[in-house]
Coordinates of C-alpha atoms and ligand atoms in Angstrom, one line a residue:
M50 CA -44.7 -38.8 35.6
K51 CA -44.1 -39.3 31.9
N52 CA -40.8 -40.9 31.0
Y53 CA -39.4 -38.1 28.9
L54 CA -36.1 -39.9 28.3
A55 CA -37.8 -42.9 26.8
A56 CA -39.9 -40.5 24.7
L57 CA -36.8 -38.8 23.4
Q58 CA -35.4 -42.1 22.2
A59 CA -37.6 -41.9 19.2
K60 CA -36.3 -38.5 18.3
T61 CA -32.6 -39.0 18.8
S62 CA -29.8 -41.1 17.4
N63 CA -28.3 -43.7 19.8
N64 CA -25.3 -41.6 20.4
D65 CA -27.3 -38.4 21.3
Y66 CA -29.7 -40.4 23.4
E67 CA -26.8 -41.8 25.4
K68 CA -25.5 -38.3 26.1
L69 CA -28.9 -37.3 27.4
A70 CA -29.3 -40.5 29.4
A71 CA -26.0 -39.9 31.2
I72 CA -27.6 -36.9 32.8
K73 CA -29.8 -37.9 35.7
N74 CA -31.8 -34.7 36.0
T75 CA -35.3 -35.6 34.8
G76 CA -36.0 -31.9 34.4
V77 CA -33.5 -31.8 31.6
H78 CA -35.2 -34.7 29.8
K79 CA -38.5 -33.0 30.2
A80 CA -37.2 -29.6 28.9
V81 CA -35.5 -31.1 25.9
Y82 CA -38.5 -33.3 25.1
E83 CA -40.9 -30.3 25.4
S84 CA -38.8 -28.1 23.2
A85 CA -38.5 -30.8 20.5
E86 CA -42.2 -31.7 20.8
L87 CA -43.1 -28.0 20.2
C88 CA -40.6 -27.1 17.5
N89 CA -40.5 -30.4 15.7
P90 CA -36.9 -30.5 14.5
D91 CA -35.8 -33.2 12.0
N92 CA -33.2 -34.3 14.4
I93 CA -31.5 -33.4 17.7
F94 CA -27.8 -32.9 18.2
V95 CA -26.7 -33.1 21.8
C96 CA -23.3 -31.5 22.5
S97 CA -21.4 -33.1 25.3
D98 CA -18.6 -30.5 24.9
T99 CA -16.0 -32.8 23.3
P100 CA -13.5 -30.9 21.0
D101 CA -14.9 -32.8 18.0
E102 CA -18.5 -31.7 18.8
V103 CA -17.4 -28.1 19.3
A104 CA -15.6 -28.1 16.0
Y105 CA -18.6 -29.6 14.4
I106 CA -20.8 -26.8 15.6
R107 CA -18.5 -24.2 14.3
N108 CA -18.2 -26.0 11.0
M109 CA -22.0 -26.3 10.7
A110 CA -22.4 -22.6 11.3
I111 CA -20.3 -22.1 8.2
V112 CA -21.8 -25.0 6.1
S113 CA -25.3 -23.8 6.9
G114 CA -24.4 -20.3 5.8
E115 CA -25.2 -18.7 9.1
E116 CA -21.6 -17.7 9.2
S117 CA -19.1 -17.3 6.5
A118 CA -15.4 -18.0 6.7
A119 CA -14.6 -15.9 3.7
L120 CA -12.2 -13.7 5.6
A121 CA -8.4 -13.7 5.2
L122 CA -7.3 -14.4 8.7
P123 CA -7.7 -18.0 10.0
G124 CA -10.3 -18.5 12.6
H125 CA -12.3 -15.4 11.6
T126 CA -15.9 -15.8 10.5
F127 CA -18.8 -13.3 10.1
H128 CA -22.5 -13.5 10.6
F129 CA -25.3 -11.0 9.7
D130 CA -28.5 -10.3 11.5
G131 CA -31.4 -9.0 9.6
P132 CA -32.0 -5.2 9.2
H133 CA -34.7 -5.3 11.9
D134 CA -32.7 -7.4 14.3
Q135 CA -29.6 -5.3 15.0
G136 CA -30.0 -4.8 18.8
R137 CA -31.9 -5.9 21.8
D138 CA -35.5 -5.5 21.1
R139 CA -37.2 -3.9 24.1
A140 CA -40.7 -3.8 22.6
V141 CA -41.0 -7.5 22.1
T142 CA -39.0 -8.7 25.1
K143 CA -41.5 -9.3 27.9
L144 CA -41.8 -11.0 31.3
L145 CA -44.6 -13.5 31.6
V146 CA -46.4 -12.5 34.7
P147 CA -49.0 -14.8 36.3
K148 CA -52.6 -13.4 36.7
G149 CA -52.9 -11.4 39.8
E150 CA -49.2 -10.5 40.0
S151 CA -47.8 -7.2 38.7
L152 CA -44.5 -5.5 38.2
N153 CA -43.9 -1.8 37.7
E154 CA -45.4 -0.1 34.7
A155 CA -41.8 0.7 33.6
L156 CA -41.1 -3.0 33.1
N157 CA -42.4 -4.7 30.0
Q158 CA -44.8 -7.5 30.9
I159 CA -47.6 -9.6 29.5
E160 CA -50.1 -11.9 31.3
R161 CA -48.4 -15.3 31.4
E162 CA -51.1 -17.5 29.8
E163 CA -51.6 -15.1 27.0
G164 CA -47.9 -14.8 26.4
L165 CA -47.4 -18.5 26.5
T166 CA -50.1 -19.2 24.1
E167 CA -48.7 -16.6 21.7
V168 CA -45.1 -17.8 21.9
H169 CA -46.0 -21.5 21.8
G170 CA -48.0 -20.7 18.6
L171 CA -45.0 -19.0 17.0
C172 CA -42.6 -21.8 18.0
K173 CA -44.9 -24.6 16.7
D174 CA -43.0 -26.6 14.1
A175 CA -40.4 -23.8 13.9
M176 CA -37.6 -26.2 13.6
E177 CA -39.1 -28.4 10.8
G178 CA -36.3 -29.4 8.4
R179 CA -33.7 -28.3 10.9
T180 CA -31.6 -29.7 13.7
M181 CA -32.2 -28.8 17.3
I182 CA -28.8 -28.3 19.1
V183 CA -28.8 -29.0 22.8
R184 CA -26.1 -27.3 24.8
F185 CA -25.2 -27.3 28.5
L186 CA -23.3 -24.6 30.3
T187 CA -22.9 -22.9 33.6
L188 CA -23.1 -19.2 34.5
G189 CA -20.2 -18.5 36.8
P190 CA -17.3 -20.8 37.5
I191 CA -18.0 -24.5 38.0
D192 CA -18.2 -25.9 41.6
S193 CA -18.8 -22.6 43.1
E194 CA -21.5 -20.9 45.3
F195 CA -22.1 -18.7 42.3
T196 CA -22.7 -21.5 39.7
I197 CA -26.1 -21.6 37.9
F198 CA -26.7 -24.5 35.5
C199 CA -28.2 -23.8 32.1
L200 CA -29.6 -25.7 29.2
E201 CA -30.0 -24.3 25.7
C202 CA -32.0 -25.7 22.8
T203 CA -31.6 -23.7 19.6
D204 CA -31.8 -24.3 15.8
S205 CA -29.1 -21.8 15.1
W206 CA -25.5 -23.1 14.6
Y207 CA -24.4 -19.5 15.0
V208 CA -26.0 -19.3 18.4
A209 CA -24.6 -22.6 19.5
H210 CA -21.2 -21.5 18.3
S211 CA -21.4 -18.2 20.1
V212 CA -22.3 -20.0 23.3
D213 CA -19.1 -21.8 23.0
L214 CA -17.1 -18.6 22.9
L215 CA -19.1 -16.8 25.6
Y216 CA -19.8 -19.4 28.3
R217 CA -18.3 -22.1 30.4
K218 CA -19.0 -25.6 29.1
G219 CA -21.5 -27.4 31.4
Y220 CA -22.1 -31.0 30.2
E221 CA -19.8 -32.6 32.7
A222 CA -21.3 -30.5 35.5
F223 CA -24.8 -31.6 34.5
R224 CA -23.7 -35.2 34.3
K225 CA -22.3 -35.1 37.9
A226 CA -25.2 -33.1 39.3
G227 CA -28.1 -34.5 41.2
T228 CA -31.5 -35.3 39.7
G229 CA -33.2 -32.3 41.0
T230 CA -30.6 -29.6 40.3
E231 CA -32.2 -26.3 39.4
F232 CA -31.3 -24.9 36.0
F233 CA -32.3 -22.1 33.6
N234 CA -33.8 -23.4 30.4
T235 CA -33.8 -21.5 27.1
L236 CA -35.5 -22.3 23.8
H237 CA -34.5 -20.4 20.7
S238 CA -35.5 -20.7 17.1
A239 CA -34.4 -18.3 14.3
G240 CA -37.7 -19.1 12.6
K241 CA -37.9 -18.9 8.8
L242 CA -34.7 -17.9 7.2
N243 CA -34.1 -16.2 3.8
D244 CA -31.3 -17.1 1.3
N245 CA -28.9 -15.1 3.3
M246 CA -29.8 -17.3 6.4
V247 CA -31.3 -14.3 8.1
S248 CA -34.6 -14.5 10.1
V249 CA -37.4 -13.1 8.0
N250 CA -40.4 -12.9 10.2
H251 CA -39.2 -9.9 12.2
E252 CA -42.7 -8.8 12.9
K253 CA -43.2 -12.0 14.7
K254 CA -40.1 -11.7 16.8
R255 CA -40.9 -12.5 20.4
I256 CA -38.7 -12.9 23.5
Y257 CA -40.6 -14.0 26.5
I258 CA -39.3 -14.9 29.9
D259 CA -41.3 -17.2 32.1
Y260 CA -39.9 -16.8 35.6
T261 CA -42.3 -19.3 37.1
T262 CA -40.5 -22.1 35.2
N263 CA -37.1 -20.4 34.7
T264 CA -37.6 -20.7 30.9
V265 CA -36.7 -18.2 28.2
Y266 CA -38.5 -18.4 24.8
S267 CA -36.9 -16.5 21.9
I268 CA -38.3 -16.8 18.3
N269 CA -37.7 -15.2 14.9
N270 CA -34.4 -13.5 15.6
Q271 CA -30.7 -14.1 15.6
Y272 CA -29.0 -11.0 17.2
A273 CA -27.1 -12.5 20.1
G274 CA -28.6 -10.2 22.7
N275 CA -32.0 -11.6 21.6
S276 CA -31.2 -15.1 20.7
I277 CA -28.6 -16.3 23.3
G278 CA -30.6 -17.0 26.4
F279 CA -27.8 -16.2 28.8
K280 CA -27.2 -12.6 28.1
K281 CA -30.0 -10.3 29.4
L282 CA -32.7 -12.9 29.2
A283 CA -31.4 -15.3 31.9
L284 CA -30.2 -12.2 33.7
R285 CA -33.9 -11.5 34.4
L286 CA -34.2 -15.0 35.9
A287 CA -31.0 -14.5 37.9
I288 CA -32.2 -11.3 39.4
R289 CA -35.2 -13.0 40.8
K290 CA -33.2 -15.8 42.2
A291 CA -30.6 -13.4 43.6
H292 CA -33.1 -11.2 45.4
K293 CA -34.8 -14.2 46.9
E294 CA -31.5 -15.4 48.2
G295 CA -29.9 -12.1 49.3
W296 CA -27.2 -11.6 46.6
L297 CA -27.0 -9.4 43.4
A298 CA -27.0 -10.2 39.7
E299 CA -25.8 -7.1 37.9
H300 CA -24.9 -5.6 34.6
F301 CA -21.3 -5.3 35.6
M302 CA -17.9 -5.2 34.1
I303 CA -15.2 -6.2 36.6
M304 CA -11.6 -5.2 36.4
G305 CA -8.5 -5.8 38.3
V306 CA -6.6 -2.5 38.7
N307 CA -2.9 -2.9 39.3
G308 CA -1.6 -0.5 42.0
P309 CA 1.9 0.0 43.4
D310 CA 4.0 -2.9 44.7
G311 CA 1.9 -5.6 43.1
R312 CA -1.3 -4.5 44.8
K313 CA -4.4 -5.4 42.9
T314 CA -7.9 -3.9 43.5
Y315 CA -11.0 -5.2 41.8
I316 CA -13.6 -2.7 40.8
A317 CA -17.0 -3.5 39.2
G318 CA -18.9 -1.0 37.0
A319 CA -22.3 -0.7 35.5
F320 CA -22.8 1.4 32.3
P321 CA -25.6 1.3 29.8
S322 CA -24.5 -0.1 26.4
A323 CA -22.1 2.0 24.5
C324 CA -21.1 4.2 27.4
G325 CA -17.5 3.0 27.9
K326 CA -18.0 -0.2 29.8
T327 CA -15.8 -2.6 27.8
S328 CA -13.2 0.1 27.1
T329 CA -12.9 0.7 30.9
A330 CA -12.6 -3.0 31.6
M331 CA -10.0 -3.2 28.8
L332 CA -7.7 -0.4 29.9
P333 CA -4.1 -1.2 29.0
G334 CA -2.0 -2.4 31.9
E335 CA -5.0 -3.5 33.9
N336 CA -6.9 -6.9 33.9
I337 CA -10.3 -7.7 32.7
L338 CA -12.3 -10.1 34.7
A339 CA -15.8 -9.4 33.3
D340 CA -17.3 -7.2 30.6
D341 CA -21.0 -7.6 30.9
I342 CA -22.6 -9.5 33.8
G343 CA -21.4 -10.2 37.3
Y344 CA -22.9 -12.0 40.3
V345 CA -22.1 -10.5 43.6
R346 CA -22.3 -12.3 47.0
N347 CA -21.6 -11.6 50.6
I348 CA -19.2 -14.4 51.5
D349 CA -18.1 -14.2 55.2
G350 CA -18.8 -10.5 55.2
V351 CA -16.8 -9.8 52.1
C352 CA -18.3 -8.5 48.8
R353 CA -17.2 -11.1 46.2
A354 CA -18.0 -11.2 42.5
V355 CA -17.6 -13.5 39.5
N356 CA -18.0 -13.1 35.8
I357 CA -20.9 -15.3 34.8
E358 CA -19.5 -15.4 31.2
S359 CA -16.2 -16.4 29.8
G360 CA -16.2 -14.5 26.6
I361 CA -17.0 -11.1 25.1
F362 CA -19.7 -10.0 22.8
G363 CA -18.3 -6.5 22.3
I364 CA -19.2 -3.4 20.3
I365 CA -16.6 -3.0 17.5
Q366 CA -17.4 0.6 16.5
D367 CA -14.5 2.9 17.3
I368 CA -12.0 0.2 18.1
N369 CA -8.7 1.5 16.7
P370 CA -5.1 0.9 17.6
K371 CA -4.8 4.2 19.5
D372 CA -7.9 4.0 21.7
D373 CA -8.2 0.3 22.2
P374 CA -4.8 -1.3 21.5
V375 CA -5.5 -4.6 23.3
I376 CA -8.7 -5.5 21.6
H377 CA -7.5 -4.1 18.2
E378 CA -4.6 -6.4 18.3
I379 CA -6.8 -9.4 18.8
L380 CA -9.3 -8.4 16.1
T381 CA -6.5 -8.1 13.5
S382 CA -4.7 -11.4 14.4
P383 CA -5.5 -15.0 13.6
G384 CA -7.8 -16.7 16.1
E385 CA -11.4 -17.6 16.7
I386 CA -13.6 -14.5 16.3
I387 CA -17.2 -14.1 15.0
F388 CA -17.7 -10.6 13.5
T389 CA -21.3 -9.5 13.3
N390 CA -22.9 -6.8 11.1
I391 CA -19.6 -5.4 9.9
L392 CA -18.8 -4.6 6.3
V393 CA -16.9 -7.2 4.3
K394 CA -14.7 -6.3 1.4
D395 CA -11.5 -7.9 0.1
A396 CA -11.9 -10.7 2.7
R397 CA -11.5 -8.2 5.5
P398 CA -13.9 -6.9 8.1
W399 CA -14.5 -3.1 8.3
W400 CA -16.2 -1.1 10.9
L401 CA -17.1 2.4 11.8
G402 CA -14.5 4.4 13.7
M403 CA -11.6 2.0 12.8
D404 CA -9.6 5.0 11.8
V405 CA -9.0 4.1 8.2
D406 CA -11.0 5.0 5.1
L407 CA -13.8 2.5 4.6
P408 CA -14.4 1.0 1.1
E409 CA -17.2 2.3 -1.0
T410 CA -18.7 -1.0 -1.7
G411 CA -19.0 -4.4 0.0
V412 CA -21.4 -6.7 1.8
N413 CA -23.2 -5.8 5.0
F414 CA -26.3 -6.6 7.0
T415 CA -28.4 -5.3 4.1
G416 CA -26.7 -7.4 1.4
E417 CA -24.7 -5.8 -1.3
W418 CA -23.8 -2.4 -0.1
F419 CA -22.5 0.7 -1.9
K420 CA -22.0 4.2 -0.7
G421 CA -25.3 6.1 -0.9
K422 CA -27.5 3.0 -0.5
T423 CA -30.8 3.8 1.2
D424 CA -33.2 1.7 3.2
E425 CA -37.0 1.3 2.7
K426 CA -37.5 4.6 4.6
G427 CA -35.0 6.4 2.4
A428 CA -32.4 6.7 5.2
E429 CA -28.8 6.1 4.2
V430 CA -27.5 2.7 5.1
P431 CA -24.1 3.0 6.9
P432 CA -21.3 0.7 5.7
A433 CA -21.4 -1.3 9.0
H434 CA -24.0 -1.1 11.7
K435 CA -23.2 1.0 14.7
N436 CA -24.0 -2.0 16.9
A437 CA -21.7 -4.3 14.9
R438 CA -19.9 -6.6 17.3
Y439 CA -17.2 -9.2 17.8
T440 CA -17.4 -12.4 19.8
I441 CA -14.3 -13.9 21.4
A442 CA -13.4 -16.1 24.3
Q443 CA -12.0 -14.0 27.1
K444 CA -8.9 -16.2 27.6
V445 CA -7.4 -15.0 24.3
L446 CA -6.8 -11.7 25.8
A447 CA -3.3 -11.2 27.2
N448 CA -4.9 -9.0 29.9
C449 CA -7.5 -11.5 31.0
D450 CA -7.5 -11.6 34.8
P451 CA -6.0 -14.8 36.2
E452 CA -8.9 -15.1 38.7
L453 CA -11.5 -15.6 36.0
D454 CA -12.3 -19.1 37.1
N455 CA -11.8 -18.7 40.8
P456 CA -14.9 -20.4 42.4
K457 CA -14.7 -17.9 45.2
G458 CA -14.7 -14.9 42.9
V459 CA -12.7 -11.7 43.7
E460 CA -13.2 -9.2 46.4
L461 CA -14.7 -5.9 45.2
G462 CA -13.0 -2.8 46.5
G463 CA -15.2 -0.5 44.6
I464 CA -18.3 -0.3 42.4
L465 CA -18.8 2.5 39.9
Y466 CA -21.8 3.7 37.8
G467 CA -21.6 5.7 34.7
G468 CA -24.0 7.1 32.1
R469 CA -23.9 9.4 29.1
D470 CA -24.4 12.7 30.9
Y471 CA -23.5 15.8 29.0
R472 CA -24.5 18.4 31.5
S473 CA -24.3 17.6 35.2
Y474 CA -22.1 15.0 36.9
V475 CA -18.3 15.6 37.2
P476 CA -16.0 13.0 35.6
V477 CA -15.5 11.1 38.7
Q478 CA -16.7 11.3 42.3
Q479 CA -17.1 9.1 45.3
G480 CA -20.2 8.6 47.3
F481 CA -20.2 9.7 51.0
D482 CA -21.3 6.2 51.9
W483 CA -22.9 3.1 50.4
E484 CA -26.4 4.5 50.5
H485 CA -25.4 7.8 48.9
G486 CA -23.4 6.2 46.1
I487 CA -26.0 3.6 45.3
V488 CA -28.8 6.1 45.2
C489 CA -27.2 9.1 43.6
Y490 CA -24.9 7.4 41.1
G491 CA -26.6 4.0 40.6
A492 CA -30.3 4.4 41.1
A493 CA -30.3 7.9 39.7
L494 CA -28.3 6.8 36.6
E495 CA -29.5 8.9 33.7
T496 CA -28.3 8.5 30.2
E497 CA -28.8 9.5 26.7
T498 CA -29.9 6.3 25.0
T499 CA -27.8 4.8 22.3
F500 CA -27.9 2.5 19.4
A501 CA -27.6 -0.8 21.3
T502 CA -31.4 -1.0 21.6
I503 CA -33.6 -0.6 18.6
D504 CA -35.3 2.7 17.9
A505 CA -34.1 4.5 21.0
E506 CA -31.2 6.7 20.0
G507 CA -30.9 10.2 21.4
T508 CA -33.4 10.5 24.2
H509 CA -32.8 11.0 27.9
E510 CA -33.9 8.3 30.2
I511 CA -33.4 7.0 33.7
N512 CA -31.7 3.6 33.7
I513 CA -31.5 2.3 37.2
M514 CA -28.0 0.7 37.7
S515 CA -28.0 0.3 33.9
I516 CA -30.1 -2.7 34.5
Q517 CA -33.6 -1.3 34.4
D518 CA -34.6 -3.1 31.2
F519 CA -33.8 -6.4 32.9
I520 CA -35.2 -6.0 36.3
S521 CA -37.7 -8.7 36.9
I522 CA -39.0 -7.9 40.4
P523 CA -40.8 -4.7 41.5
L524 CA -38.3 -1.8 41.3
E525 CA -38.8 -0.8 44.9
K526 CA -37.9 -4.2 46.0
Y527 CA -34.8 -4.3 43.8
L528 CA -33.5 -1.0 45.3
H529 CA -34.4 -1.9 48.8
N530 CA -32.6 -5.2 48.6
Y531 CA -29.6 -3.6 47.0
L532 CA -29.3 -1.1 49.9
Q533 CA -29.7 -3.9 52.4
F534 CA -27.0 -6.0 50.7
G535 CA -24.4 -3.3 51.4
K536 CA -25.4 -2.9 55.0
K537 CA -24.8 -6.5 55.7
L538 CA -21.2 -6.5 54.5
D539 CA -18.4 -6.1 57.0
K540 CA -16.3 -4.4 54.3
T541 CA -18.4 -2.3 52.0
P542 CA -17.0 -1.4 48.6
L543 CA -16.6 2.3 47.9
V544 CA -19.1 3.6 45.4
F545 CA -18.2 5.9 42.6
G546 CA -20.0 7.8 39.9
V547 CA -18.2 8.4 36.6
N548 CA -19.1 10.5 33.6
Y549 CA -17.0 10.2 30.4
F550 CA -19.3 12.5 28.5
L551 CA -19.3 15.8 30.3
K552 CA -19.4 18.7 27.8
D553 CA -18.6 22.4 28.0
L554 CA -22.0 24.1 28.4
K555 CA -21.0 26.9 26.0
T556 CA -19.1 25.2 23.3
G557 CA -20.7 21.8 23.5
E558 CA -17.2 20.2 23.4
Y559 CA -16.4 17.1 25.4
L560 CA -14.2 18.1 28.4
N561 CA -12.3 14.8 28.5
G562 CA -10.3 12.6 26.1
H563 CA -11.1 9.0 25.5
Q564 CA -8.2 7.8 27.7
D565 CA -8.9 10.0 30.7
K566 CA -11.0 7.3 32.2
H567 CA -7.7 5.5 33.0
V568 CA -6.8 8.3 35.4
W569 CA -10.2 8.2 37.1
V570 CA -9.8 4.4 37.6
K571 CA -6.3 4.8 39.1
W572 CA -7.7 7.6 41.4
M573 CA -10.4 5.2 42.6
E574 CA -7.9 2.5 43.2
M575 CA -5.9 5.0 45.4
R576 CA -9.1 6.1 47.3
I577 CA -10.0 2.5 48.0
N578 CA -6.5 1.9 49.5
N579 CA -6.5 5.2 51.4
D580 CA -3.6 6.7 49.5
V581 CA -5.1 10.0 48.7
E582 CA -7.5 12.6 50.2
A583 CA -10.4 14.1 48.4
I584 CA -12.5 17.3 48.4
K585 CA -16.0 17.3 49.8
S586 CA -18.5 18.6 47.2
P587 CA -22.3 18.7 47.5
T588 CA -22.5 15.7 45.2
G589 CA -19.7 13.5 46.5
W590 CA -15.9 13.4 47.2
I591 CA -14.0 14.8 44.2
P592 CA -10.3 14.4 43.4
K593 CA -7.6 17.0 44.2
Y594 CA -5.7 18.5 41.3
E595 CA -2.4 17.5 43.0
D596 CA -3.4 13.9 42.8
L597 CA -4.6 13.9 39.2
Q598 CA -1.8 15.8 37.7
P599 CA 0.9 13.2 38.3
L600 CA -1.5 10.4 37.2
F601 CA -2.1 12.2 33.9
R602 CA 1.6 12.5 33.4
E603 CA 2.4 8.9 34.3
I604 CA -0.4 7.1 32.6
L605 CA -1.1 9.3 29.6
D606 CA 2.0 11.3 29.3
K607 CA -0.3 14.4 29.3
E608 CA 0.1 17.8 30.9
Y609 CA -3.1 18.2 32.9
T610 CA -3.7 21.9 33.5
K611 CA -5.4 23.5 36.4
E612 CA -7.7 25.1 34.0
D613 CA -8.9 21.8 32.6
Y614 CA -9.3 20.4 36.1
I615 CA -11.4 23.4 37.2
K616 CA -13.7 23.1 34.1
Q617 CA -14.2 19.4 34.6
F618 CA -14.7 19.4 38.4
T619 CA -16.8 22.6 38.8
I620 CA -20.0 21.6 40.5
R621 CA -22.9 22.7 38.3
V622 CA -25.6 23.4 40.8
S623 CA -28.6 24.0 38.6
E624 CA -27.8 21.2 36.2
N625 CA -27.5 18.8 39.2
L626 CA -30.8 20.1 40.6
A627 CA -32.5 19.6 37.2
K628 CA -31.2 16.1 37.1
L629 CA -32.6 15.5 40.6
N630 CA -36.0 16.8 39.4
R631 CA -36.0 14.4 36.5
V632 CA -35.0 11.5 38.7
E633 CA -37.7 12.3 41.3
A634 CA -40.4 12.7 38.6
F635 CA -39.5 9.3 37.3
Y636 CA -39.7 7.7 40.7
H637 CA -43.0 9.4 41.5
E638 CA -44.4 8.1 38.2
N639 CA -43.0 4.6 38.2
I640 CA -42.1 3.5 41.8
P641 CA -44.9 4.7 44.0
D642 CA -43.8 2.4 46.8
L643 CA -40.1 3.5 46.8
T644 CA -38.3 2.9 50.0
S645 CA -38.1 6.0 52.1
E646 CA -34.3 5.7 52.3
V647 CA -34.0 6.6 48.7
W648 CA -36.1 9.8 49.2
R649 CA -34.0 10.7 52.2
V650 CA -30.7 10.4 50.3
L651 CA -32.1 12.5 47.4
K652 CA -33.4 15.1 49.8
E653 CA -30.1 15.4 51.4
Q654 CA -28.4 15.8 48.1
R655 CA -30.8 18.5 47.1
E656 CA -30.3 20.3 50.4
R657 CA -26.5 20.3 50.0
L658 CA -26.8 21.6 46.4
V659 CA -29.2 24.4 47.4
K660 CA -27.1 25.5 50.3
A661 CA -23.9 25.4 48.3
G662 CA -25.6 27.4 45.5
E663 CA -26.8 30.0 47.9
K664 CA -23.3 30.4 49.3
N665 CA -21.2 30.1 46.2
G666 CA -23.3 30.6 43.2
D667 CA -24.4 28.2 40.4
Y668 CA -21.0 27.0 39.3
I669 CA -18.7 26.1 42.2
S670 CA -15.0 25.6 41.5
P671 CA -13.3 22.8 43.4
E672 CA -10.9 25.5 44.6
T673 CA -13.8 27.2 46.3
L674 CA -14.8 23.9 47.9
M675 CA -11.3 23.5 49.3
K676 CA -11.5 26.7 51.3
Ligands
LIG816 C1 -25.7 -4.7 25.9 O1 -26.2 -4.2 24.9 O2 -25.7 -4.2 27.0 C2 -24.8 -5.9 25.7 C3 -25.1 -6.6 24.5 O3 -24.1 -6.2 26.5 S1 -26.5 -7.5 24.5 O4 -27.2 -7.3 25.7 O5 -26.1 -8.9 24.4 O6 -27.3 -7.1 23.4
LIG817 MN1 -24.5 -5.3 28.4

């Protein structure tokens, strides 16, 4: 085998070479060598995670112009992505699938050889004139059953800086690990940049995931969801590994809910982007363990989970002191924060929904901005992008859960799924059992798509467990394994469905306030601990008015009327049946080999709805169900 380490000596300074040589894993040497050989950087900077190096990376992000520190509060910087790189890009994100293998039609794939040729071509000499930054990190706590080692090579100081805030440092772990330790490898290049340090070749943006070598290639982009290999890109690799080994890699927030007498119950939740995931994890008085991705394992019969990240890349729109006090406080205090795609004016960041009047001019992701500015298609440019974000380390949050780095993770008492559903599901309900909850709330998750993916706002779609875009194995297999996972646990988490977006069918008004989710979370915590009973409805167990009313008073200081309760928890039979029809049509079209258990659960749900409708009409009040 080629001596990659020796070959790297020619490309690195002594100091950087020593850092690589201290790692015994020859796979690392090979990966770094191949990335450098392909992209041809002027030099290589190896980060061994010392405070000096970390500070250097942050400083270089500013010196290079990828970030600017022209904000009033110390520690704050901002970065802009190009106008065509403001969200995850589904169309150009593909799994490289070897000839003869195939995943479902619904998953974006390209034949491996063809994809490799294309992406290698685009990466060729992409780092000329630039530095390749090499970073090591781990997904999940170090020294844990959950740990996955990761290597990143990028030419973006902003990306390398973001990695620092979002992930656990891994150089030491790599140094101590054996020669053959498996790791995920990512190669990113922002490609050609313009004067504003923004990738210009957006038509040549490609994000390809090669699961045969656990490698991610990402070129001609900067948006963190596209450029940082460890968000949804390595998630695709993790899903394959998880399903091979009998665990789950999920698009989960995880929160610690504080119950009476110091009791704490952990609940995980999957939501498509911009459907309330972070704001649920961040509810005041509770603790946040994870906001985006969790790994879940059966450890001695118990369902345990970790946050694979240690920072937050969160949506900033609508963060205001009233609705999100915890995060608002952080964003307006000194401390290390990267703002992206906000409006900058008077050395301050501004965003949509911050509950103050925005300035009429400033600088944003399109350059100089003024009210009324239009883009090349004639559409008005908003002051800040809807998908503008903030990046912070999680430990700066006062409500960060103390178990964040527990190598054993936390025990999950419940799992919840929620989408943007205006018409059918009640605000909160509990599945009859694991299978019912997983199928009817998770696998049947349907949502109005939002702005976090490019060009997809405002259409209805099925988004299985809010992870469909990232599933990298046949969908039938994914669902089958998920169901099996629960069956093997001695203590199965309760499964809930939530819907923060239910509307009055006549007036079109939302039936719930932004904060009501806190009451649902507290109710779930009580259900998990057998504190309250529930009403059996055709679609799941729903809360009793008597249990919600005191929660509304205690938590939100709000008088919850019976009338509101009935409106929110009335079972809408025909809307639920219509949803079932859409879900089944999707499965017929996309998952021909779907496990029969899913069909059974859906059939039973339909039968319950039809029967209840025949008996009680199309809209069934919870009071009727109690009789
Ligand atoms: C999401 O959009 O689901 C995110 C942000 O968590 S990212 O996937 O990184 O774009
Ligand atoms: Mn996400």
